[in-house]
Short mmCIF file of C-alpha atoms and ligand atoms in Angstrom, two decimals:
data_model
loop_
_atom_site.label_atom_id
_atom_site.label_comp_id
_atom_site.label_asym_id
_atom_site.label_seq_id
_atom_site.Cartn_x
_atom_site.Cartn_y
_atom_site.Cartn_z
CA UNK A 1 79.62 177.84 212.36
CA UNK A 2 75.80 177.44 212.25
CA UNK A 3 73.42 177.69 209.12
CA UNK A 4 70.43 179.87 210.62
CA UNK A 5 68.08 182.60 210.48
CA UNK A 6 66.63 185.61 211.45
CA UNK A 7 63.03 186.01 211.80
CA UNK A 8 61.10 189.74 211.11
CA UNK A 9 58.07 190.77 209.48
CA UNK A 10 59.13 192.42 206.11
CA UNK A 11 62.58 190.96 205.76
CA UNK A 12 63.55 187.14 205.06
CA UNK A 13 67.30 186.49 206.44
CA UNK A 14 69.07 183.61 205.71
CA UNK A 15 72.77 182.63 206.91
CA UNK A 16 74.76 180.06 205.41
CA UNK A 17 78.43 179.63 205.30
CA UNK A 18 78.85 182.80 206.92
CA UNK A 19 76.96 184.75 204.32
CA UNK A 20 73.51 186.10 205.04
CA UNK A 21 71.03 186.83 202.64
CA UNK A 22 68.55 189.56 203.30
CA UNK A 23 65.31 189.74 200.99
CA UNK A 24 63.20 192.26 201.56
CA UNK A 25 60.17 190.58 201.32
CA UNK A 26 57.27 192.57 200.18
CA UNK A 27 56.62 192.12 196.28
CA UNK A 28 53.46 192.91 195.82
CA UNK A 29 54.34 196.78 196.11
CA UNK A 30 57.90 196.40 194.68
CA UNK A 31 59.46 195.47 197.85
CA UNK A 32 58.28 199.85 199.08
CA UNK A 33 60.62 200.73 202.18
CA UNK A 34 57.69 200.97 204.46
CA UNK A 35 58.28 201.86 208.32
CA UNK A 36 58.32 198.02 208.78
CA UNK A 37 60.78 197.27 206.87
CA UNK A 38 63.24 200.21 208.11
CA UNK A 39 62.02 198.74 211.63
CA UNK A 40 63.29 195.16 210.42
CA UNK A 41 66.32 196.40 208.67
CA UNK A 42 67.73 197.94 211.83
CA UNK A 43 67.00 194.84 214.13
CA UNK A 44 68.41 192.33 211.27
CA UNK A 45 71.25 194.41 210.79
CA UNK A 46 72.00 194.73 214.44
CA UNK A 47 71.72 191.24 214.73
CA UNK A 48 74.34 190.67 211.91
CA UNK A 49 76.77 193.39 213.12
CA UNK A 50 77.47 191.05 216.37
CA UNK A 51 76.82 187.58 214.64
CA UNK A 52 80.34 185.40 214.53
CA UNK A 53 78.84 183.17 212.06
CA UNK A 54 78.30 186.18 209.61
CA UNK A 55 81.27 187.88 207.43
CA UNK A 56 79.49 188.76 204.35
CA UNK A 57 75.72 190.00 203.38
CA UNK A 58 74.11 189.90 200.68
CA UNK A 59 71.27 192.39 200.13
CA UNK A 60 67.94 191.81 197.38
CA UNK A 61 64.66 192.15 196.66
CA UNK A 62 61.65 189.24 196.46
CA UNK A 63 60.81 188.33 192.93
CA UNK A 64 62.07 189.38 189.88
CA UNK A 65 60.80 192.66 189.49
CA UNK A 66 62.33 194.79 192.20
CA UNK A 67 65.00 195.82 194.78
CA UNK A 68 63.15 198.66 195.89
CA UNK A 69 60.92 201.11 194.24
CA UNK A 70 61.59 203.66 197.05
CA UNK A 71 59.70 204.65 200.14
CA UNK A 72 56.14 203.59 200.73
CA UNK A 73 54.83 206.62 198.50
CA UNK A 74 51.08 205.86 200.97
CA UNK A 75 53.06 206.82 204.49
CA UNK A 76 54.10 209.52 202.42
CA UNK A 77 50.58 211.08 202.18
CA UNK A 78 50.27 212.50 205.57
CA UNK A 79 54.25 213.59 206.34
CA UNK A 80 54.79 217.72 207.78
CA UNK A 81 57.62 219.58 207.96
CA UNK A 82 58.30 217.45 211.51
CA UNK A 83 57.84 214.09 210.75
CA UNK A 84 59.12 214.74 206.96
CA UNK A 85 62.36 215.54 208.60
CA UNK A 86 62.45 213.02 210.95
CA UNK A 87 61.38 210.44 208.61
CA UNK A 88 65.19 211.37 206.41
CA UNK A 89 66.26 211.19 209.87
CA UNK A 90 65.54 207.65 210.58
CA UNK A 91 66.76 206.39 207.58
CA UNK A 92 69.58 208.38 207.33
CA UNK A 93 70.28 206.24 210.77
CA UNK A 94 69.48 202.88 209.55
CA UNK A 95 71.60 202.90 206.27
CA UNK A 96 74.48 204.26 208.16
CA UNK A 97 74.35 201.76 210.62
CA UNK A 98 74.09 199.22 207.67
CA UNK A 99 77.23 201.06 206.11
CA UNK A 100 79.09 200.99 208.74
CA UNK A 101 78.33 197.40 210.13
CA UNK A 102 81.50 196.39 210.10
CA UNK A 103 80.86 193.64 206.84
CA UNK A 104 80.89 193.86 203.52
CA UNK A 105 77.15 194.15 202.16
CA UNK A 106 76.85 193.55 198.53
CA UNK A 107 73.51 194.84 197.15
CA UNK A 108 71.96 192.56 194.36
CA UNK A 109 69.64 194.75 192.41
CA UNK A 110 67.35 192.40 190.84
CA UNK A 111 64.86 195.47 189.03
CA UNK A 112 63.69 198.43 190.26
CA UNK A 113 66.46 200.72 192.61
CA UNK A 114 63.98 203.92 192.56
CA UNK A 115 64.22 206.72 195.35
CA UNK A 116 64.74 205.41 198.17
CA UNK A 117 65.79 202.07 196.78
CA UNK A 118 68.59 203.48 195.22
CA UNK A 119 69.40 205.25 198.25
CA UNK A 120 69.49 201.71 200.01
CA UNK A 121 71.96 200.58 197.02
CA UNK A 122 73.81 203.46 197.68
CA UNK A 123 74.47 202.82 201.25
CA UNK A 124 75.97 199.32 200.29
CA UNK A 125 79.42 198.67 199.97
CA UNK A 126 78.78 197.04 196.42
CA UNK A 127 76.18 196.98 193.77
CA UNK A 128 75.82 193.76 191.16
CA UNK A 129 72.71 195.14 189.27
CA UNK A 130 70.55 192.65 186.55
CA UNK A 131 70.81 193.20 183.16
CA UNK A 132 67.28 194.29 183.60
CA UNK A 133 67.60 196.41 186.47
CA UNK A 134 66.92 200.22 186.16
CA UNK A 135 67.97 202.48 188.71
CA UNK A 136 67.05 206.60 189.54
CA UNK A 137 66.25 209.36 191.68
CA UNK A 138 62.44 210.18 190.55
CA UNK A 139 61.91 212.31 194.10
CA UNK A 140 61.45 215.74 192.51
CA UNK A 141 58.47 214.40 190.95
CA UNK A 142 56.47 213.84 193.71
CA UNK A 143 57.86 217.68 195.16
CA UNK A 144 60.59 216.01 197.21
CA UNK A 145 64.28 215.26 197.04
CA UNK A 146 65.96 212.05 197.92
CA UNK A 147 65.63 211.98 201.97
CA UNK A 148 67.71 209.12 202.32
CA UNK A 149 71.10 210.03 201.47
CA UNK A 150 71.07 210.48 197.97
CA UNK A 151 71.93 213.84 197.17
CA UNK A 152 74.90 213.16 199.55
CA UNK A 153 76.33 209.27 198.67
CA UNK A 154 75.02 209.86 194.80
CA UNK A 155 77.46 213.07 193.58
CA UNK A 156 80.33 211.29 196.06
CA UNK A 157 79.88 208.24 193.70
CA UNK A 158 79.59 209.31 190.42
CA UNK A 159 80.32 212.78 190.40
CA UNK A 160 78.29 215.79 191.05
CA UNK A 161 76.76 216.83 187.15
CA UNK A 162 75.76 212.92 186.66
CA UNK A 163 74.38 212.98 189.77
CA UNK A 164 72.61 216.05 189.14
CA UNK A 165 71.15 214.90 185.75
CA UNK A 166 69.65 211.82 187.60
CA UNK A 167 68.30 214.31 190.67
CA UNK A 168 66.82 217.12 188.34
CA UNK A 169 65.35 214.79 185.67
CA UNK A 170 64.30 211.64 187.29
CA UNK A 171 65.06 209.76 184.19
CA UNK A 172 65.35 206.11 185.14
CA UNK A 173 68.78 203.91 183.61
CA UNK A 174 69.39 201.09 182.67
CA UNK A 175 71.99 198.56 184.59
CA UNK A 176 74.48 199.46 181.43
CA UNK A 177 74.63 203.28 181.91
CA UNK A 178 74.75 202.73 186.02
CA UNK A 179 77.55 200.94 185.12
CA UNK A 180 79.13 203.04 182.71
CA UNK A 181 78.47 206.21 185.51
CA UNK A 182 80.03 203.57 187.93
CA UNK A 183 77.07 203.51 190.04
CA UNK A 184 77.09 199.99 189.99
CA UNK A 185 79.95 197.45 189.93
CA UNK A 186 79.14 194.77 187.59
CA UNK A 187 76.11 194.00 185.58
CA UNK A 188 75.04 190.50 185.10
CA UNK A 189 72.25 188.26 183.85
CA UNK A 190 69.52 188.25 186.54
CA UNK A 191 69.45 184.20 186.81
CA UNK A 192 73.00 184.68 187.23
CA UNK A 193 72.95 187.80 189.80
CA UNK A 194 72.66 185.29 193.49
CA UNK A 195 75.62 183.21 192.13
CA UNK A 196 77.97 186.34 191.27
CA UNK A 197 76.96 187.55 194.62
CA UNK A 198 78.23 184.62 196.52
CA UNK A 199 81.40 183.97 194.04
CA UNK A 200 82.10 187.94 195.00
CA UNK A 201 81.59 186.65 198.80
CA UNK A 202 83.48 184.02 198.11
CA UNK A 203 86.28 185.72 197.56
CA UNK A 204 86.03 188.23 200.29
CA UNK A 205 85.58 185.44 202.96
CA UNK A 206 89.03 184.31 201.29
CA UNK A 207 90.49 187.38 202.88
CA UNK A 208 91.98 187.40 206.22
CA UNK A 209 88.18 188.81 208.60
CA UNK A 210 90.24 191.75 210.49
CA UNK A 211 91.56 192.81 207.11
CA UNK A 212 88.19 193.15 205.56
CA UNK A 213 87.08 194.99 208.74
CA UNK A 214 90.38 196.90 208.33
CA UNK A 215 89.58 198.10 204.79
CA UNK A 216 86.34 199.38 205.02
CA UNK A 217 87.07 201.19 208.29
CA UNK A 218 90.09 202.66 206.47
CA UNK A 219 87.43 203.85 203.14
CA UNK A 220 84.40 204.97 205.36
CA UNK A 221 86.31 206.88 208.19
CA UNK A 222 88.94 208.09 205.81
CA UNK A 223 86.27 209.38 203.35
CA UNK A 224 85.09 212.71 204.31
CA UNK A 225 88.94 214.00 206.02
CA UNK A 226 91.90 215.76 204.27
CA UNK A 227 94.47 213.60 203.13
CA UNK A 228 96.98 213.90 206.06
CA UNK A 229 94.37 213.06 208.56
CA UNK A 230 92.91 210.14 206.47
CA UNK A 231 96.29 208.87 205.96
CA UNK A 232 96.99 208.95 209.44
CA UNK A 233 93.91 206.23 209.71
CA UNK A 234 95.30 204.37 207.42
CA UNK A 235 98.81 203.90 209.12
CA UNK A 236 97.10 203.71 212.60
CA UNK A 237 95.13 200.59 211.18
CA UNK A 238 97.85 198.91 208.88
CA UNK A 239 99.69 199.23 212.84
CA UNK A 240 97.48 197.11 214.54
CA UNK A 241 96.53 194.66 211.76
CA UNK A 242 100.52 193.96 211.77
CA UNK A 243 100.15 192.80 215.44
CA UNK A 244 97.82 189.96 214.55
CA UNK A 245 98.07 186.42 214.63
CA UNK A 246 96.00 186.18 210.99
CA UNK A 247 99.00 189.17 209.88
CA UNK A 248 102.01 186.12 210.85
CA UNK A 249 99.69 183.60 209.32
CA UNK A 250 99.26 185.55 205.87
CA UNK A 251 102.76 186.14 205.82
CA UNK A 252 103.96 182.28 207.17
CA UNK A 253 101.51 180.65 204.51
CA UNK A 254 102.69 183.04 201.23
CA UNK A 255 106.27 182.18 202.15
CA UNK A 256 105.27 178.19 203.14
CA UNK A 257 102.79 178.36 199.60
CA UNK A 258 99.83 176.73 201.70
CA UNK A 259 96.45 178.29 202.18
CA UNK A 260 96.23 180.33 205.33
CA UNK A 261 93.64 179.39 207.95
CA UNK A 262 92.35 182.70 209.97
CA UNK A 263 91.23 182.57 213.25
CA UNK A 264 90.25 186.47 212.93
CA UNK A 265 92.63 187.34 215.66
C1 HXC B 301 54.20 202.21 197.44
C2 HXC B 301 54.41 201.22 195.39
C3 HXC B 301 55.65 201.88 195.17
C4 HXC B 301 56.13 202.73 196.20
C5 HXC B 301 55.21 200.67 193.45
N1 HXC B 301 54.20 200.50 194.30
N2 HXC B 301 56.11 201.52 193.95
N3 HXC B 301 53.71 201.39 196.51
N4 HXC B 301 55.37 202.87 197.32
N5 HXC B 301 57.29 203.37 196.12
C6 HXC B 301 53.02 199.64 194.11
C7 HXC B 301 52.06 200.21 193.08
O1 HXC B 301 51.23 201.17 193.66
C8 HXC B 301 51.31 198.97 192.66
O2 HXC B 301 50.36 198.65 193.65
C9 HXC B 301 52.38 197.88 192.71
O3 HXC B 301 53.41 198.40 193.55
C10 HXC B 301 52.98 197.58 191.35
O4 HXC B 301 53.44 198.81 190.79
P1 HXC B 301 52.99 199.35 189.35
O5 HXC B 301 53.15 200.83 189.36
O6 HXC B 301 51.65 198.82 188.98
O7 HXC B 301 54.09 198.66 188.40
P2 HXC B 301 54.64 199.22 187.03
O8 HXC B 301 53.56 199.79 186.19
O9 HXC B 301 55.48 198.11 186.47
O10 HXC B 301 55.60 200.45 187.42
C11 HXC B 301 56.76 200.21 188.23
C12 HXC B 301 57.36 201.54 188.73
C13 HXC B 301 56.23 202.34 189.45
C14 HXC B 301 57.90 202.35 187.55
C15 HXC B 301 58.49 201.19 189.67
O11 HXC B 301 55.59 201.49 190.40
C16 HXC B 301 56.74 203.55 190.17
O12 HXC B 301 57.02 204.58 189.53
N6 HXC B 301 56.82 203.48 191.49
C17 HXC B 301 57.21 204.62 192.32
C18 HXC B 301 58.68 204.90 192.23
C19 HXC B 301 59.07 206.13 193.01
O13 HXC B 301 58.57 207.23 192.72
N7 HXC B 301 59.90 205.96 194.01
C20 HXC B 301 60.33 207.06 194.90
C21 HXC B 301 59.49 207.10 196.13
S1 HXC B 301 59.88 208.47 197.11
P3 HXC B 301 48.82 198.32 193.28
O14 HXC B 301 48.15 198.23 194.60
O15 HXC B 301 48.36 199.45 192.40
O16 HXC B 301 48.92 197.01 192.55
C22 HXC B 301 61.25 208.03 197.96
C23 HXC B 301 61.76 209.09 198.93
C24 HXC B 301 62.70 208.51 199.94
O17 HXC B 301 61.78 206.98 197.83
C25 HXC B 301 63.01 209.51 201.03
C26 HXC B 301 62.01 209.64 202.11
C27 HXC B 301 62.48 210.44 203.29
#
């Protein structure tokens, strides 16, 4: 395993331990989902997707005020019906691609998740949101919707009239009532917010790698079917995973009581 990291313009990436940290890196406009960053995001989270030293991410904002206060509102300014729709189009494409990399990726939301930025949160397989965080969907005042995702991943996650509420009003919560809608996970103190992250990726690099893989390819694929086809994913996966050498070693080191060691085969 090597400690290293990826370089790009708008994003810092750090991997250590097999946990990368992304930071997206521009607080002097609340860390705004430019074109640069969405750029960044998809290299860095190609990059990641195919890194062996990498089983966790962990996904933030620079400085204490932000995750993301949505899409650079200035490239906004000039968007038609064309480039509007591609623009969803794009990022639709890059937060798919960074929900279905393959690894856990645990959004810390340090402040701001606005628009797009919730979006972004959205698209992560966890949220850990600050005490101070607030989160919404403030599109319809600017004469948009969310373009991102959000009137899609929002109502699946908390229900359609919540979702609503947040969509039609644009009111802004705080991390207590994302929690209590269960748009986030767990709310913390922000000093404490990095160190739950990596306890939470602790644990998960604790679990056998194929499993984890296993898991969310069960959720995401099995998501959007009918049950009997979804369940048929399931079995089709729990199948394999019971062919694996980290399977007999999960099995050999509960009945043995030692810690398992996982080669991820
Ligand atoms: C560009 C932004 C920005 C954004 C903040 N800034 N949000 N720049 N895009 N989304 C800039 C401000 O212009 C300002 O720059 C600096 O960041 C600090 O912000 P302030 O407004 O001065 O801070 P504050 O008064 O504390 O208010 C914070 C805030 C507010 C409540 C988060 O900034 C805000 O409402 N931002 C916009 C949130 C939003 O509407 N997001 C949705 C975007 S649309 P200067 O240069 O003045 O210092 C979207 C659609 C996605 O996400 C789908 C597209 C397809």
């Amino acid at each position: 395993m090597t400690d290293h990291a990826i370089i790009s313009e708008t994003l810092l990436c750090e991997i250590k331990d097999q946990i990368a940290t992304v930071t997206i890196n521009r607080p002097q406009v609340l860390n705004a989902l430019s074109i640069q960053v969405f750029t960044d995001l998809e290299h860095v989270f190609t990059q990641l997707a195919k890194d062996p030293d990498v089983r966790v991410i962990l996904l933030t904002g620079a400085g204490e005020k932000a995750f993301a206060a949505g899409a650079d509102i200035k490239e906004l300014v000039e968007t038609t019906r064309i480039t509007g729709q591609s623009l969803s189009r794009r990022g639709h494409r890059i937060f798919r691609q960074i929900e279905t990399c393959g690894k856990p990726v645990l959004a810390l939301i340090n402040g701001f998740a606005l628009g797009g930025g919730c979006e972004l949160a959205l698209a992560c397989t966890l949220r850990i949101a600050a005490d101070s965080a607030k989160l919404g969907q403030p599109e319809a005042r600017l004469g948009l919707i969310p373009g991102y995702g959000g009137t899609q991943r929002l109502p699946r996650l908390i229900g359609q009239s919540a979702a609503l509420k947040l969509l039609l009003t644009g009111e802004r919560i705080d991390a207590a009532e994302a929690l209590r809608l269960g748009l986030v996970d767990e709310v913390v103190p922000l000093a404490e917010l990095y160190l739950r992250g990596q306890q939470l990726a602790s644990s998960i690099l604790a679990m056998a790698p194929l499993a984890v893989a296993g898991c969310l390819e069960a959720v995401y694929k099995g998501a959007d079917r009918d049950l009997d086809s979804a369940l048929g994913i399931e079995s089709r996966i729990f199948g394999r995973l019971s062919a694996t050498a980290d399977k007999a070693e999960g099995i050999r080191a509960f009945l043995e009581k030692h810690t398992p060691i996982w080669t991820g085969k």
